[in-house]
Amino acid sequence: MELPLQEDEQSMQSLKLSLKQRQGIYLASGSTHPKLAEDIATFMGLELGLVERKQFPNTEQYVRYGNSVRGQHVFIIQALAASNGCSVNDSLMELMLMIDAARRSSAREITVVAPYMAYSRQDRKARGREPISAAAVIQMLQGAGADRLVSVDMHSPQTQAAFYGPFDHLMAEPLLTEALKVRVKADLSSFIVVSPDGGRAKVAEDYAGKLNIEVVHMPKSRDVNDSSKIIRPDFIGEVEGRTCFLIDDMIDTAGTLVSAAKTLKDSGARRIIVGATHGLFSFPALERLRDAPIDEVIVTDTVPLEDAQKILGNRLFVLPSASVIGRALSEIATNGSVSKMFNDRNNR
Ligand code: R5P
């Protein structure tokens, strides 16, 4: 007999749309991460709509929908990440043009799906005369004509406030928790969750709660004049002989997680697994992770991962995110509930 599915597990089941629902939807992909867009389309039982694009000799971009979007709910999927020689700003500009083209072509509704929201770390003025880049980007998307935003594990979920309209904040937690359950089962007595800085404390506590294991918090600060320099104040934690799961929202240069892993190792940790939603892996992240005392690196595919497998080999585990994103888009398209996918806890 099959066991009944838990609510989290149910939410990851495919939600294919009916023919009538499909007819009102135009799912379009930007050029940064077409594989993820295709996976989402397959999950929803849809095909990606055509988008023509070209670049002018001076690098300005051009986009055009290949079919009519009049009266359609247009979902534009674009990972705001660097990929294939395109910068983050190129991907942002392409997205702006796609929103503008949809608006001027009489789309009924425009939902922007940015699984990784660029610039989200500059979410406040830490010093005078700085921008709040996270708010500036979100307001640009709204100014171009986006009616709704969807993103996954924003650096600061409260940045949603910069958008005057619906903002669906998704979490990769169900995916990572599933991957961890197997590992915890094999290593129950020694497994702990570790937050690598104050910003992840609540998230780490959520994981610990779900997995029914302890949590340890590590302090971190950055040099105010050089943010790549990480300062790890003395750390005294009960980590000797433990398997530590370090959780973060993103791995950019891997400075945060590698410095935390080294400190844990020096404090006697036995195994170290690092997990993050977004594997940005800016240089020298992959080399740092490869050379660090880290046994496994678990990320989702919200951004394209290019060379990661080549450098990290079988220490890298990539969790497909199309089930979470596709399910949420189906809920949105059918006026269902996104919150129920996360038991109303998608606010962390
Ligand atoms: C910072 O507070 C974030 O949550 C991440 O820890 C950080 O941005 C990761 O960057 P990096 O990998 O370059 O340390």
GROMACS .gro file of C-alpha atoms and ligand atoms in nm:
model
  362
    1MET     CA    1   0.000   0.000   0.000
    2GLU     CA    2   0.130   0.347  -0.084
    3LEU     CA    3   0.171   0.590   0.205
    4PRO     CA    4  -0.035   0.909   0.178
    5LEU     CA    5   0.172   1.206   0.061
    6GLN     CA    6   0.266   1.476   0.311
    7GLU     CA    7   0.151   1.826   0.218
    8ASP     CA    8   0.505   1.929   0.109
    9GLU     CA    9   0.535   1.621  -0.110
   10GLN     CA   10   0.194   1.680  -0.266
   11SER     CA   11   0.301   2.029  -0.357
   12MET     CA   12   0.586   1.897  -0.568
   13GLN     CA   13   0.359   1.679  -0.781
   14SER     CA   14   0.309   1.798  -1.135
   15LEU     CA   15   0.008   2.026  -1.179
   16LYS     CA   16  -0.066   2.004  -1.549
   17LEU     CA   17  -0.308   2.266  -1.673
   18SER     CA   18  -0.624   2.190  -1.868
   19LEU     CA   19  -0.647   2.279  -2.236
   20LYS     CA   20  -0.862   2.582  -2.152
   21GLN     CA   21  -0.615   2.709  -1.890
   22ARG     CA   22  -0.322   2.652  -2.125
   23GLN     CA   23  -0.485   2.862  -2.395
   24GLY     CA   24  -0.464   3.176  -2.181
   25ILE     CA   25  -0.094   3.143  -2.103
   26TYR     CA   26   0.221   3.246  -2.286
   27LEU     CA   27   0.529   3.106  -2.112
   28ALA     CA   28   0.842   3.282  -2.239
   29SER     CA   29   1.206   3.232  -2.158
   30GLY     CA   30   1.483   3.490  -2.147
   31SER     CA   31   1.816   3.373  -2.282
   32THR     CA   32   2.001   3.320  -1.952
   33HIS     CA   33   1.867   2.981  -1.843
   34PRO     CA   34   1.651   2.821  -2.115
   35LYS     CA   35   1.693   2.472  -1.967
   36LEU     CA   36   1.513   2.573  -1.647
   37ALA     CA   37   1.234   2.738  -1.849
   38GLU     CA   38   1.192   2.420  -2.055
   39ASP     CA   39   1.176   2.208  -1.738
   40ILE     CA   40   0.912   2.439  -1.590
   41ALA     CA   41   0.710   2.425  -1.912
   42THR     CA   42   0.725   2.044  -1.912
   43PHE     CA   43   0.618   2.033  -1.548
   44MET     CA   44   0.313   2.249  -1.631
   45GLY     CA   45   0.229   2.060  -1.950
   46LEU     CA   46   0.300   2.367  -2.164
   47GLU     CA   47   0.530   2.461  -2.447
   48LEU     CA   48   0.751   2.767  -2.439
   49GLY     CA   49   0.627   3.051  -2.660
   50LEU     CA   50   0.852   3.178  -2.936
   51VAL     CA   51   1.075   3.478  -2.869
   52GLU     CA   52   1.297   3.629  -3.135
   53ARG     CA   53   1.608   3.810  -3.016
   54LYS     CA   54   1.915   3.971  -3.160
   55GLN     CA   55   2.193   4.201  -3.061
   56PHE     CA   56   2.285   4.518  -3.245
   57PRO     CA   57   2.652   4.579  -3.330
   58ASN     CA   58   2.686   4.822  -3.037
   59THR     CA   59   2.553   4.544  -2.800
   60GLU     CA   60   2.203   4.689  -2.759
   61GLN     CA   61   1.940   4.414  -2.752
   62TYR     CA   62   1.617   4.346  -2.939
   63VAL     CA   63   1.332   4.105  -2.855
   64ARG     CA   64   0.998   4.022  -3.017
   65TYR     CA   65   0.732   3.765  -2.928
   66GLY     CA   66   0.694   3.516  -3.210
   67ASN     CA   67   0.318   3.481  -3.160
   68SER     CA   68   0.037   3.703  -3.037
   69VAL     CA   69   0.028   3.766  -2.663
   70ARG     CA   70  -0.291   3.976  -2.679
   71GLY     CA   71  -0.515   3.890  -2.385
   72GLN     CA   72  -0.267   3.630  -2.256
   73HIS     CA   73  -0.116   3.588  -1.910
   74VAL     CA   74   0.253   3.616  -2.004
   75PHE     CA   75   0.501   3.449  -1.768
   76ILE     CA   76   0.859   3.560  -1.841
   77ILE     CA   77   1.124   3.334  -1.690
   78GLN     CA   78   1.468   3.489  -1.655
   79ALA     CA   79   1.743   3.398  -1.409
   80LEU     CA   80   1.911   3.731  -1.340
   81ALA     CA   81   2.256   3.577  -1.346
   82ALA     CA   82   2.569   3.590  -1.558
   83SER     CA   83   2.585   3.311  -1.815
   84ASN     CA   84   2.720   3.230  -2.161
   85GLY     CA   85   2.914   3.554  -2.183
   86CYS     CA   86   2.608   3.761  -2.076
   87SER     CA   87   2.639   3.975  -1.767
   88VAL     CA   88   2.377   4.011  -1.494
   89ASN     CA   89   2.297   4.352  -1.641
   90ASP     CA   90   2.248   4.203  -1.991
   91SER     CA   91   1.998   3.955  -1.847
   92LEU     CA   92   1.820   4.234  -1.659
   93MET     CA   93   1.799   4.449  -1.972
   94GLU     CA   94   1.664   4.162  -2.179
   95LEU     CA   95   1.399   4.104  -1.914
   96MET     CA   96   1.301   4.472  -1.918
   97LEU     CA   97   1.257   4.461  -2.295
   98MET     CA   98   1.050   4.143  -2.274
   99ILE     CA   99   0.819   4.305  -2.017
  100ASP     CA  100   0.789   4.618  -2.228
  101ALA     CA  101   0.714   4.418  -2.544
  102ALA     CA  102   0.444   4.217  -2.365
  103ARG     CA  103   0.285   4.531  -2.221
  104ARG     CA  104   0.278   4.708  -2.559
  105SER     CA  105   0.133   4.395  -2.723
  106SER     CA  106  -0.175   4.395  -2.497
  107ALA     CA  107  -0.084   4.108  -2.265
  108ARG     CA  108  -0.360   4.065  -2.006
  109GLU     CA  109  -0.119   4.010  -1.719
  110ILE     CA  110   0.261   3.995  -1.694
  111THR     CA  111   0.428   3.777  -1.433
  112VAL     CA  112   0.804   3.802  -1.405
  113VAL     CA  113   0.969   3.485  -1.278
  114ALA     CA  114   1.321   3.567  -1.160
  115PRO     CA  115   1.425   3.257  -0.964
  116TYR     CA  116   1.739   3.443  -0.856
  117MET     CA  117   1.675   3.813  -0.795
  118ALA     CA  118   1.988   4.009  -0.881
  119TYR     CA  119   2.115   4.291  -0.661
  120SER     CA  120   1.916   4.157  -0.367
  121ARG     CA  121   2.206   4.185  -0.123
  122GLN     CA  122   2.218   4.563  -0.133
  123ASP     CA  123   1.892   4.579   0.059
  124ARG     CA  124   1.959   4.881   0.282
  125LYS     CA  125   2.188   5.177   0.310
  126ALA     CA  126   2.478   5.041   0.512
  127ARG     CA  127   2.670   5.366   0.453
  128GLY     CA  128   2.571   5.714   0.344
  129ARG     CA  129   2.535   5.795  -0.029
  130GLU     CA  130   2.466   5.432  -0.133
  131PRO     CA  131   2.174   5.306  -0.341
  132ILE     CA  132   1.929   5.044  -0.220
  133SER     CA  133   1.991   4.841  -0.534
  134ALA     CA  134   1.744   4.565  -0.443
  135ALA     CA  135   1.461   4.818  -0.436
  136ALA     CA  136   1.585   4.996  -0.749
  137VAL     CA  137   1.578   4.673  -0.955
  138ILE     CA  138   1.234   4.571  -0.834
  139GLN     CA  139   1.095   4.916  -0.909
  140MET     CA  140   1.248   4.904  -1.258
  141LEU     CA  141   1.061   4.579  -1.324
  142GLN     CA  142   0.738   4.736  -1.204
  143GLY     CA  143   0.803   5.050  -1.410
  144ALA     CA  144   0.848   4.840  -1.723
  145GLY     CA  145   0.505   4.684  -1.668
  146ALA     CA  146   0.536   4.372  -1.450
  147ASP     CA  147   0.209   4.298  -1.266
  148ARG     CA  148   0.348   4.025  -1.044
  149LEU     CA  149   0.688   3.897  -0.936
  150VAL     CA  150   0.794   3.544  -0.847
  151SER     CA  151   1.133   3.466  -0.696
  152VAL     CA  152   1.299   3.197  -0.488
  153ASP     CA  153   1.475   3.250  -0.154
  154MET     CA  154   1.542   3.622  -0.182
  155HIS     CA  155   1.838   3.740   0.022
  156SER     CA  156   1.596   3.955   0.225
  157PRO     CA  157   1.232   3.856   0.173
  158GLN     CA  158   1.125   4.196   0.309
  159THR     CA  159   1.255   4.351  -0.016
  160GLN     CA  160   0.919   4.241  -0.160
  161ALA     CA  161   0.789   4.566  -0.010
  162ALA     CA  162   0.956   4.758  -0.294
  163PHE     CA  163   0.697   4.611  -0.534
  164TYR     CA  164   0.342   4.746  -0.519
  165GLY     CA  165   0.156   4.433  -0.619
  166PRO     CA  166   0.156   4.058  -0.571
  167PHE     CA  167   0.496   3.902  -0.504
  168ASP     CA  168   0.519   3.526  -0.463
  169HIS     CA  169   0.821   3.427  -0.262
  170LEU     CA  170   0.910   3.060  -0.308
  171MET     CA  171   1.149   2.849  -0.105
  172ALA     CA  172   1.386   2.572  -0.201
  173GLU     CA  173   1.354   2.431   0.149
  174PRO     CA  174   1.131   2.135   0.054
  175LEU     CA  175   1.391   2.027  -0.203
  176LEU     CA  176   1.690   2.064   0.027
  177THR     CA  177   1.509   1.904   0.320
  178GLU     CA  178   1.427   1.598   0.110
  179ALA     CA  179   1.792   1.568   0.004
  180LEU     CA  180   1.906   1.602   0.364
  181LYS     CA  181   1.659   1.357   0.514
  182VAL     CA  182   1.845   1.072   0.349
  183ARG     CA  183   2.178   1.195   0.483
  184VAL     CA  184   2.044   1.261   0.834
  185LYS     CA  185   1.892   0.913   0.850
  186ALA     CA  186   2.234   0.760   0.789
  187ASP     CA  187   2.400   0.984   1.048
  188LEU     CA  188   2.127   1.078   1.297
  189SER     CA  189   2.323   1.116   1.619
  190SER     CA  190   2.592   1.344   1.478
  191PHE     CA  191   2.405   1.570   1.232
  192ILE     CA  192   2.363   1.943   1.305
  193VAL     CA  193   2.255   2.248   1.105
  194VAL     CA  194   2.485   2.551   1.110
  195SER     CA  195   2.399   2.906   1.003
  196PRO     CA  196   2.712   3.074   0.859
  197ASP     CA  197   2.598   3.423   0.963
  198GLY     CA  198   2.324   3.608   1.148
  199GLY     CA  199   2.117   3.655   0.832
  200ARG     CA  200   2.054   3.281   0.796
  201ALA     CA  201   1.972   3.214   1.163
  202LYS     CA  202   1.595   3.178   1.117
  203VAL     CA  203   1.632   2.971   0.802
  204ALA     CA  204   1.878   2.737   0.975
  205GLU     CA  205   1.632   2.701   1.263
  206ASP     CA  206   1.358   2.607   1.016
  207TYR     CA  207   1.577   2.333   0.869
  208ALA     CA  208   1.673   2.208   1.213
  209GLY     CA  209   1.306   2.199   1.311
  210LYS     CA  210   1.207   2.006   0.998
  211LEU     CA  211   1.489   1.758   1.040
  212ASN     CA  212   1.448   1.741   1.417
  213ILE     CA  213   1.814   1.810   1.487
  214GLU     CA  214   2.016   2.078   1.668
  215VAL     CA  215   2.123   2.413   1.525
  216VAL     CA  216   2.443   2.611   1.583
  217HIS     CA  217   2.495   2.976   1.486
  218MET     CA  218   2.828   3.117   1.369
  219PRO     CA  219   2.905   3.488   1.386
  220LYS     CA  220   3.045   3.661   1.074
  221SER     CA  221   3.137   4.016   0.981
  222ARG     CA  222   3.290   4.177   0.673
  223ASP     CA  223   3.562   4.439   0.647
  224VAL     CA  224   3.373   4.765   0.590
  225ASN     CA  225   3.623   4.879   0.322
  226ASP     CA  226   3.658   4.542   0.146
  227SER     CA  227   3.347   4.327   0.157
  228SER     CA  228   3.536   4.024   0.021
  229LYS     CA  229   3.728   4.005   0.352
  230ILE     CA  230   3.538   3.793   0.602
  231ILE     CA  231   3.607   3.817   0.971
  232ARG     CA  232   3.517   3.515   1.183
  233PRO     CA  233   3.514   3.607   1.552
  234ASP     CA  234   3.608   3.327   1.793
  235PHE     CA  235   3.366   3.044   1.762
  236ILE     CA  236   3.291   2.799   2.038
  237GLY     CA  237   3.032   2.545   1.934
  238GLU     CA  238   2.962   2.182   2.009
  239VAL     CA  239   3.077   2.058   1.670
  240GLU     CA  240   3.346   1.806   1.759
  241GLY     CA  241   3.288   1.480   1.573
  242ARG     CA  242   2.965   1.616   1.417
  243THR     CA  243   2.842   1.627   1.057
  244CYS     CA  244   2.765   1.994   0.993
  245PHE     CA  245   2.514   2.115   0.735
  246LEU     CA  246   2.593   2.478   0.654
  247ILE     CA  247   2.299   2.652   0.487
  248ASP     CA  248   2.302   2.980   0.293
  249ASP     CA  249   2.083   3.153   0.038
  250MET     CA  250   2.360   3.178  -0.220
  251ILE     CA  251   2.718   3.086  -0.290
  252ASP     CA  252   2.882   3.371  -0.475
  253THR     CA  253   3.261   3.366  -0.426
  254ALA     CA  254   3.218   3.098  -0.155
  255GLY     CA  255   3.408   3.315   0.094
  256THR     CA  256   3.130   3.284   0.352
  257LEU     CA  257   3.088   2.908   0.340
  258VAL     CA  258   3.455   2.821   0.298
  259SER     CA  259   3.560   3.038   0.594
  260ALA     CA  260   3.282   2.880   0.801
  261ALA     CA  261   3.382   2.530   0.692
  262LYS     CA  262   3.745   2.590   0.786
  263THR     CA  263   3.645   2.720   1.129
  264LEU     CA  264   3.418   2.420   1.185
  265LYS     CA  265   3.691   2.182   1.077
  266ASP     CA  266   3.943   2.350   1.309
  267SER     CA  267   3.686   2.308   1.587
  268GLY     CA  268   3.674   1.934   1.530
  269ALA     CA  269   3.383   1.883   1.286
  270ARG     CA  270   3.398   1.542   1.115
  271ARG     CA  271   3.206   1.603   0.792
  272ILE     CA  272   3.087   1.925   0.631
  273ILE     CA  273   2.802   1.957   0.383
  274VAL     CA  274   2.717   2.298   0.241
  275GLY     CA  275   2.381   2.382   0.088
  276ALA     CA  276   2.245   2.690  -0.086
  277THR     CA  277   1.957   2.777  -0.314
  278HIS     CA  278   2.155   2.977  -0.569
  279GLY     CA  279   2.494   2.853  -0.691
  280LEU     CA  280   2.626   3.172  -0.850
  281PHE     CA  281   2.982   3.041  -0.826
  282SER     CA  282   3.164   3.360  -0.925
  283PHE     CA  283   3.539   3.315  -0.953
  284PRO     CA  284   3.710   3.177  -0.745
  285ALA     CA  285   3.415   2.997  -0.578
  286LEU     CA  286   3.460   2.661  -0.748
  287GLU     CA  287   3.834   2.643  -0.682
  288ARG     CA  288   3.780   2.750  -0.320
  289LEU     CA  289   3.511   2.487  -0.266
  290ARG     CA  290   3.725   2.222  -0.432
  291ASP     CA  291   4.020   2.297  -0.202
  292ALA     CA  292   3.815   2.340   0.118
  293PRO     CA  293   3.739   2.077   0.384
  294ILE     CA  294   3.390   2.033   0.238
  295ASP     CA  295   3.250   1.688   0.162
  296GLU     CA  296   2.937   1.782  -0.033
  297VAL     CA  297   2.798   2.092  -0.205
  298ILE     CA  298   2.421   2.091  -0.260
  299VAL     CA  299   2.258   2.363  -0.472
  300THR     CA  300   1.947   2.399  -0.686
  301ASP     CA  301   1.945   2.492  -1.054
  302THR     CA  302   1.783   2.836  -1.017
  303VAL     CA  303   2.085   2.973  -1.207
  304PRO     CA  304   2.281   2.799  -1.486
  305LEU     CA  305   2.571   2.602  -1.340
  306GLU     CA  306   2.811   2.581  -1.635
  307ASP     CA  307   3.154   2.455  -1.506
  308ALA     CA  308   3.051   2.350  -1.157
  309GLN     CA  309   3.029   1.975  -1.216
  310LYS     CA  310   3.361   1.974  -1.401
  311ILE     CA  311   3.546   2.124  -1.105
  312LEU     CA  312   3.356   1.976  -0.809
  313GLY     CA  313   3.288   1.636  -0.963
  314ASN     CA  314   3.084   1.401  -0.748
  315ARG     CA  315   3.094   1.636  -0.447
  316LEU     CA  316   2.831   1.851  -0.625
  317PHE     CA  317   2.459   1.767  -0.602
  318VAL     CA  318   2.219   1.974  -0.810
  319LEU     CA  319   1.849   1.969  -0.714
  320PRO     CA  320   1.607   2.057  -0.996
  321SER     CA  321   1.387   2.353  -0.898
  322ALA     CA  322   1.130   2.321  -1.180
  323SER     CA  323   0.886   2.132  -0.957
  324VAL     CA  324   0.866   2.415  -0.702
  325ILE     CA  325   0.855   2.695  -0.960
  326GLY     CA  326   0.625   2.509  -1.201
  327ARG     CA  327   0.385   2.422  -0.923
  328ALA     CA  328   0.374   2.786  -0.808
  329LEU     CA  329   0.310   2.913  -1.162
  330SER     CA  330   0.029   2.662  -1.204
  331GLU     CA  331  -0.124   2.780  -0.875
  332ILE     CA  332  -0.096   3.143  -0.991
  333ALA     CA  333  -0.245   3.067  -1.332
  334THR     CA  334  -0.543   2.891  -1.175
  335ASN     CA  335  -0.596   3.130  -0.882
  336GLY     CA  336  -0.486   2.858  -0.644
  337SER     CA  337  -0.265   2.898  -0.337
  338VAL     CA  338   0.113   2.936  -0.335
  339SER     CA  339   0.135   2.962   0.045
  340LYS     CA  340  -0.007   2.614   0.094
  341MET     CA  341   0.297   2.474  -0.088
  342PHE     CA  342   0.507   2.589   0.209
  343ASN     CA  343   0.251   2.556   0.488
  344ASP     CA  344   0.235   2.937   0.500
  345ARG     CA  345   0.603   2.965   0.595
  346ASN     CA  346   0.737   3.125   0.276
  347ASN     CA  347   0.820   3.450   0.453
  348ARG     CA  348   1.172   3.372   0.575
  349R5P     C1  349   2.538   3.719   0.273
  349R5P     O1  350   2.491   3.765   0.374
  349R5P     C2  351   2.474   3.612   0.192
  349R5P     O2  352   2.372   3.546   0.261
  349R5P     C3  353   2.577   3.510   0.148
  349R5P     O3  354   2.632   3.451   0.264
  349R5P     C4  355   2.686   3.575   0.070
  349R5P     O4  356   2.638   3.673  -0.016
  349R5P     C5  357   2.761   3.473  -0.008
  349R5P     O5  358   2.865   3.536  -0.079
  349R5P     P1  359   3.008   3.470  -0.088
  349R5P     O6  360   2.986   3.330  -0.136
  349R5P     O7  361   3.082   3.557  -0.185
  349R5P     O8  362   3.067   3.476   0.051
   0.00000   0.00000   0.00000
